[in-house]
Coordinates of C-alpha atoms in Angstrom, one line a residue:
M63 CA -23.5 -1.7 12.5
D64 CA -24.3 -3.8 15.8
K65 CA -26.2 -1.3 17.7
R66 CA -23.9 -1.4 20.7
L67 CA -20.8 -0.9 18.9
N68 CA -22.6 2.0 17.3
N69 CA -23.0 3.8 20.6
A70 CA -19.8 1.9 22.3
P71 CA -18.3 4.6 24.6
C72 CA -15.2 4.6 22.3
G73 CA -14.7 5.7 18.6
F74 CA -15.1 2.8 15.7
L75 CA -14.0 3.5 12.0
S76 CA -12.8 1.0 9.2
I77 CA -11.1 2.2 6.4
T78 CA -10.0 0.4 3.3
H79 CA -6.4 0.1 1.8
E80 CA -7.0 3.5 -0.2
G81 CA -8.0 5.0 2.9
L82 CA -11.8 5.6 2.2
I83 CA -14.2 5.5 4.8
S84 CA -16.5 2.5 4.8
E85 CA -18.0 2.5 8.4
I86 CA -18.3 4.9 11.3
N87 CA -20.0 4.5 14.6
Q88 CA -22.4 7.3 16.2
T89 CA -20.3 7.9 18.9
L90 CA -17.1 9.0 16.8
L91 CA -19.5 11.0 14.7
D92 CA -20.9 12.5 17.6
W93 CA -17.4 13.4 19.0
L94 CA -16.0 14.7 15.8
G95 CA -19.5 16.9 15.0
Y96 CA -20.4 15.3 11.5
G97 CA -23.4 13.4 10.2
Q98 CA -22.9 9.7 8.8
E99 CA -23.2 11.0 5.2
E100 CA -20.5 13.3 5.4
L101 CA -17.7 10.8 5.9
L102 CA -18.7 7.6 4.7
Q103 CA -16.8 6.7 1.4
K104 CA -14.5 9.8 1.8
H105 CA -11.1 9.6 2.1
L106 CA -9.7 9.6 6.1
E107 CA -7.6 12.5 5.1
I108 CA -10.3 15.3 5.5
L109 CA -9.9 14.3 9.2
L110 CA -6.2 14.9 9.4
S111 CA -3.9 17.8 9.8
T112 CA -0.8 17.7 7.5
P113 CA 1.6 16.3 10.4
N114 CA -0.9 14.0 11.2
K115 CA -0.9 12.7 7.4
M116 CA 3.0 12.1 7.9
I117 CA 2.3 10.0 10.6
F118 CA -0.1 7.8 8.8
H119 CA 1.8 7.4 5.6
S120 CA 5.6 7.0 7.5
Y121 CA 3.8 4.8 10.3
F122 CA 0.9 3.4 10.3
Y123 CA 0.4 2.1 6.9
P124 CA 3.7 0.6 6.8
T125 CA 2.9 -1.2 10.1
I126 CA -0.4 -2.0 9.7
N127 CA 1.1 -3.8 6.2
L128 CA 3.5 -5.1 8.0
E129 CA 2.4 -6.8 11.4
G130 CA -1.5 -6.4 10.7
Q131 CA -2.0 -4.2 13.1
V132 CA -1.3 -1.0 15.4
E133 CA -1.1 -0.4 19.1
E134 CA -1.5 2.9 21.1
L135 CA -1.2 5.2 17.9
F136 CA -1.5 9.1 19.5
I137 CA -3.1 11.2 16.7
H138 CA -5.3 14.3 16.1
L139 CA -8.7 14.3 14.2
K140 CA -10.3 17.4 13.2
Q141 CA -13.7 18.2 13.8
K142 CA -16.2 19.5 11.5
D143 CA -15.4 22.9 13.0
G144 CA -11.8 23.1 12.7
M145 CA -10.8 22.0 16.2
S146 CA -8.3 19.3 16.7
V147 CA -9.5 16.2 19.0
P148 CA -6.6 14.0 20.6
F149 CA -7.0 10.3 20.1
L150 CA -5.4 7.0 20.8
M151 CA -5.9 4.7 18.3
N152 CA -5.6 0.5 18.1
A153 CA -6.0 -0.8 14.5
R154 CA -6.2 -4.2 12.8
L155 CA -6.3 -5.8 9.2
Y156 CA -9.5 -7.7 8.8
T157 CA -9.9 -9.8 5.4
E158 CA -13.8 -11.1 4.5
D159 CA -14.5 -13.1 1.4
T160 CA -10.9 -11.6 0.0
V161 CA -11.6 -7.9 0.8
E162 CA -8.9 -5.9 3.1
R163 CA -10.4 -3.2 5.5
I164 CA -8.5 -1.9 8.5
D165 CA -10.7 -2.0 11.7
C166 CA -9.9 1.3 14.2
I167 CA -11.2 1.9 17.7
L168 CA -10.4 5.3 19.4
V169 CA -10.5 6.6 22.5
K170 CA -10.3 10.1 23.4
M171 CA -7.1 11.6 25.4
K172 CA -7.6 14.0 28.2
K173 CA -5.2 16.5 29.9
R174 CA -3.3 14.3 32.3
I175 CA -1.1 15.4 35.7
D176 CA 1.9 13.4 34.1
Y177 CA 1.8 16.1 31.3
E178 CA 2.0 18.8 34.3
Q179 CA 4.6 16.9 36.5
E180 CA 6.7 16.3 33.3
L181 CA 6.7 19.9 32.7
R182 CA 7.4 20.9 36.3
S183 CA 10.7 18.6 35.6
A184 CA 11.6 20.2 32.8
K185 CA 11.7 23.4 34.4
K186 CA 13.7 22.5 37.3
L187 CA 16.2 20.8 35.4
L188 CA 16.0 24.0 33.2
E189 CA 16.7 25.9 36.5
A190 CA 20.0 23.5 37.3
A191 CA 21.5 24.2 33.9
Y192 CA 20.9 27.7 34.2
Q193 CA 23.2 27.3 37.7
E194 CA 25.5 25.1 35.9
K195 CA 26.0 26.9 32.6
D196 CA 29.3 25.5 31.5
R197 CA 28.2 21.5 32.2
A198 CA 24.8 22.2 30.9
L199 CA 25.9 23.8 27.4
A200 CA 28.2 20.4 27.2
N201 CA 25.3 18.3 28.1
L202 CA 22.9 20.0 25.8
E203 CA 25.4 19.5 23.0
Q204 CA 25.7 16.4 23.4
I205 CA 22.3 15.7 23.6
H206 CA 21.7 17.4 20.4
V207 CA 24.2 15.4 18.5
E208 CA 22.4 12.2 19.9
I209 CA 18.9 13.6 18.7
E210 CA 20.6 14.3 15.5
Q211 CA 21.6 10.9 15.4
Q212 CA 18.5 9.1 16.5
Q213 CA 16.2 11.4 13.4
A214 CA 18.4 10.1 10.8
K215 CA 18.2 6.0 12.4
L216 CA 14.6 6.9 12.4
L217 CA 14.2 8.4 8.7
E218 CA 16.0 5.2 7.7
M219 CA 13.5 3.2 9.5
N220 CA 10.7 5.0 8.0
A221 CA 12.3 4.6 4.9
A222 CA 12.6 0.7 4.8
L223 CA 9.5 0.2 6.2
V224 CA 7.6 2.2 3.2
E225 CA 9.7 -0.1 1.4
L226 CA 8.9 -3.0 2.8
S227 CA 5.4 -2.0 2.5
M228 CA 5.6 -1.7 -1.2
T229 CA 7.7 -5.0 -1.9
D230 CA 6.4 -8.8 -2.2
K231 CA 8.1 -10.5 0.5
L232 CA 8.3 -13.7 -1.6
T233 CA 9.8 -12.2 -5.0
G234 CA 11.5 -9.3 -4.3
L235 CA 8.9 -7.3 -7.0
K236 CA 6.7 -4.3 -6.0
N237 CA 3.3 -5.6 -4.8
R238 CA -0.1 -4.6 -5.8
R239 CA -0.3 -1.9 -4.0
F240 CA 2.6 0.1 -5.4
F241 CA 1.4 -1.1 -8.6
Q242 CA -2.1 0.5 -8.1
E243 CA -0.7 3.9 -7.0
K244 CA 1.6 3.7 -10.5
L245 CA -1.2 2.8 -12.3
E246 CA -3.0 6.1 -10.9
Q247 CA 0.4 8.3 -11.7
H248 CA 0.1 7.0 -15.6
F249 CA -3.3 7.7 -16.0
N250 CA -2.7 11.1 -14.7
Y251 CA -0.1 11.5 -17.1
F252 CA -2.1 9.8 -20.2
H253 CA -5.4 12.4 -19.5
E254 CA -2.4 15.3 -19.4
T255 CA -0.3 14.4 -22.6
A256 CA -2.2 11.4 -24.4
E257 CA 0.9 9.6 -24.7
P258 CA -0.4 5.8 -24.8
F259 CA 1.1 3.4 -22.4
S260 CA 0.0 -0.7 -22.2
L261 CA -0.9 -3.0 -19.7
C262 CA 0.2 -6.8 -19.7
I263 CA -1.0 -9.3 -17.0
L264 CA 0.3 -12.9 -16.9
D265 CA -0.1 -16.0 -15.6
I266 CA 1.8 -19.5 -14.6
D267 CA -0.1 -22.2 -16.7
H268 CA -0.6 -25.4 -14.7
F269 CA 1.1 -23.8 -11.7
K270 CA -1.5 -25.8 -9.3
K271 CA -0.4 -28.4 -10.9
V272 CA 3.4 -27.4 -9.9
N273 CA 2.2 -27.4 -6.4
D274 CA 0.5 -30.6 -6.4
T275 CA 3.5 -32.6 -8.0
Y276 CA 6.7 -30.9 -6.7
G277 CA 5.3 -29.2 -3.5
H278 CA 4.9 -25.3 -2.4
Q279 CA 8.5 -24.7 -2.0
V280 CA 9.5 -25.8 -5.8
G281 CA 6.0 -23.8 -6.7
D282 CA 7.7 -20.9 -4.8
D283 CA 11.1 -21.5 -6.3
V284 CA 9.0 -21.0 -9.7
L285 CA 7.9 -17.4 -8.5
V286 CA 10.6 -16.4 -7.8
Q287 CA 12.8 -17.4 -10.7
L288 CA 9.8 -15.8 -13.0
A289 CA 10.0 -12.8 -11.0
Q290 CA 13.8 -12.6 -11.7
L291 CA 13.4 -13.7 -15.7
L292 CA 10.7 -10.7 -16.2
Q293 CA 12.9 -8.0 -14.4
Q294 CA 15.7 -9.3 -16.8
Q295 CA 13.5 -9.0 -19.9
V296 CA 11.7 -6.0 -19.2
R297 CA 12.8 -2.3 -20.4
T298 CA 14.5 0.2 -17.5
E299 CA 11.2 2.1 -17.7
D300 CA 9.0 -0.7 -17.3
T301 CA 7.2 -1.6 -14.0
V302 CA 6.8 -4.9 -12.7
A303 CA 4.8 -6.4 -9.9
R304 CA 2.8 -9.3 -8.1
Y305 CA -0.1 -9.0 -8.6
G306 CA -1.4 -11.9 -6.8
G307 CA -0.5 -15.9 -6.4
E308 CA 0.8 -16.9 -9.9
E309 CA -0.2 -13.9 -11.2
F310 CA 2.2 -10.9 -12.3
I311 CA 1.4 -7.5 -14.2
I312 CA 3.7 -5.2 -16.3
I313 CA 3.1 -1.7 -17.0
L314 CA 4.8 -0.6 -20.2
P315 CA 5.0 3.2 -19.9
T316 CA 5.0 4.9 -23.7
T317 CA 4.3 1.6 -25.5
E318 CA 1.6 0.9 -28.5
K319 CA -0.3 -2.4 -28.9
T320 CA 1.8 -3.6 -31.6
V321 CA 5.3 -2.9 -29.6
A322 CA 3.9 -4.3 -26.4
K323 CA 2.9 -7.6 -28.1
E324 CA 6.6 -7.9 -29.4
I325 CA 7.5 -7.3 -25.9
C326 CA 5.2 -9.7 -24.5
E327 CA 5.8 -12.5 -27.1
Q328 CA 9.6 -12.4 -26.2
I329 CA 9.2 -12.3 -22.6
R330 CA 6.5 -15.5 -23.2
H331 CA 9.1 -17.2 -25.6
T332 CA 12.2 -16.7 -23.2
V333 CA 10.3 -18.2 -20.0
E334 CA 9.0 -21.1 -22.5
Q335 CA 13.0 -21.7 -23.0
D336 CA 14.3 -21.2 -19.7
D337 CA 15.7 -23.9 -17.6
W338 CA 13.0 -24.8 -14.7
P339 CA 13.3 -27.1 -11.9
T340 CA 9.9 -28.7 -12.9
G341 CA 10.9 -29.4 -16.5
C342 CA 9.0 -26.6 -18.8
I343 CA 6.9 -23.9 -17.6
T344 CA 5.1 -21.6 -19.6
I345 CA 2.9 -18.2 -19.5
S346 CA -0.2 -16.9 -20.7
M347 CA -0.4 -13.1 -21.3
G348 CA -2.9 -10.6 -21.7
I349 CA -2.4 -7.0 -23.0
A350 CA -4.2 -3.7 -22.9
T351 CA -3.5 -0.6 -24.4
V352 CA -5.2 2.7 -22.8
T353 CA -7.7 4.7 -24.6
S354 CA -9.6 7.8 -23.3
E355 CA -12.3 5.6 -22.7
D356 CA -11.1 3.7 -19.6
T357 CA -10.7 3.8 -16.3
E358 CA -8.2 2.1 -13.9
T359 CA -10.7 -0.7 -13.2
A360 CA -12.1 -1.1 -17.0
F361 CA -7.9 -1.1 -18.3
I362 CA -7.0 -4.1 -15.8
K363 CA -10.4 -5.7 -16.6
K364 CA -9.6 -5.4 -20.3
A365 CA -5.7 -7.1 -19.9
D366 CA -7.1 -9.5 -17.5
E367 CA -10.3 -10.7 -20.3
A368 CA -7.4 -10.8 -23.0
L369 CA -5.6 -13.0 -20.5
Y370 CA -8.6 -15.2 -20.1
V371 CA -8.6 -15.8 -24.0
S372 CA -5.2 -17.0 -24.1
K373 CA -5.9 -19.7 -21.4
A374 CA -9.3 -20.7 -23.4
H375 CA -7.4 -21.2 -26.5
G376 CA -4.6 -23.5 -25.2
R377 CA -2.4 -21.7 -23.0
N378 CA 1.5 -20.2 -23.7
Q379 CA 0.0 -17.9 -25.7
V380 CA -0.4 -13.9 -26.1
T381 CA -3.8 -12.1 -26.8
H382 CA -4.4 -8.2 -27.0
F383 CA -7.7 -6.8 -26.1
H384 CA -8.1 -5.4 -29.6
E385 CA -7.5 -8.7 -31.5
M386 CA -10.6 -10.0 -29.4
K387 CA -12.9 -7.3 -31.2

């Protein structure tokens, strides 16, 4: 980290999309009373109280995913001794070599004269309300109704923001972030029950040629049509997500390798027979079925390697990882 940034008169930290602290400057470490080794690669939530965790999940993450930045977020971070310190945070999504980071600048907040003025104003309002009891009660009731209405609207907006942060804008499918969370849930369930599940990664064959020949708008139309077709073909309990570009990914719960391949072969055949704006469209598919030795990363890599084999052997094929051995 640059020496000037490390000792800047403001706090700086950088986190991954999973919330892991990848960088933090000395200024913020001094304010919080931590050493660098105590926070690097730790989850940001170790610095957050429960209410502040809710702020991050209901506002910060949805906003950073939708707008790429968050401005003037009032937040508290916990010092090592447990004391809470108020900060004003600005954050921006930053991508370098396809790796996304969220860079955050934090400025300490101090007590302000405005707070005292607001308290004095509130006291005067209460005194006036006490003197005019009947009118004040009527006003308070109206205010209570309006607050409840605004709270309901805020809850709806937060729910909508969370949904948007988990949804691919073009296809309407769930996005990579949702998939990663869902995969973690399935791994946890697998470790508890030993119930197998499978994963399929699929890729549109020669998609670059579609864009080069027909243009990106037609390419987008193909992606949307494929997304709709996948949603129609999978079971209710399956999860379909756009993995990136022309790649899609499907989680098949409680599905062993034979059934997984049958499902994927049916999908492949349906795609090949569908009516496309560019003529015939085909897909290549790679499948992996979970084992007790797998990590999430290794599991995805298996399916990806199987996909590569399908492409290397002529495309428009389904390959299961266990067939490669």
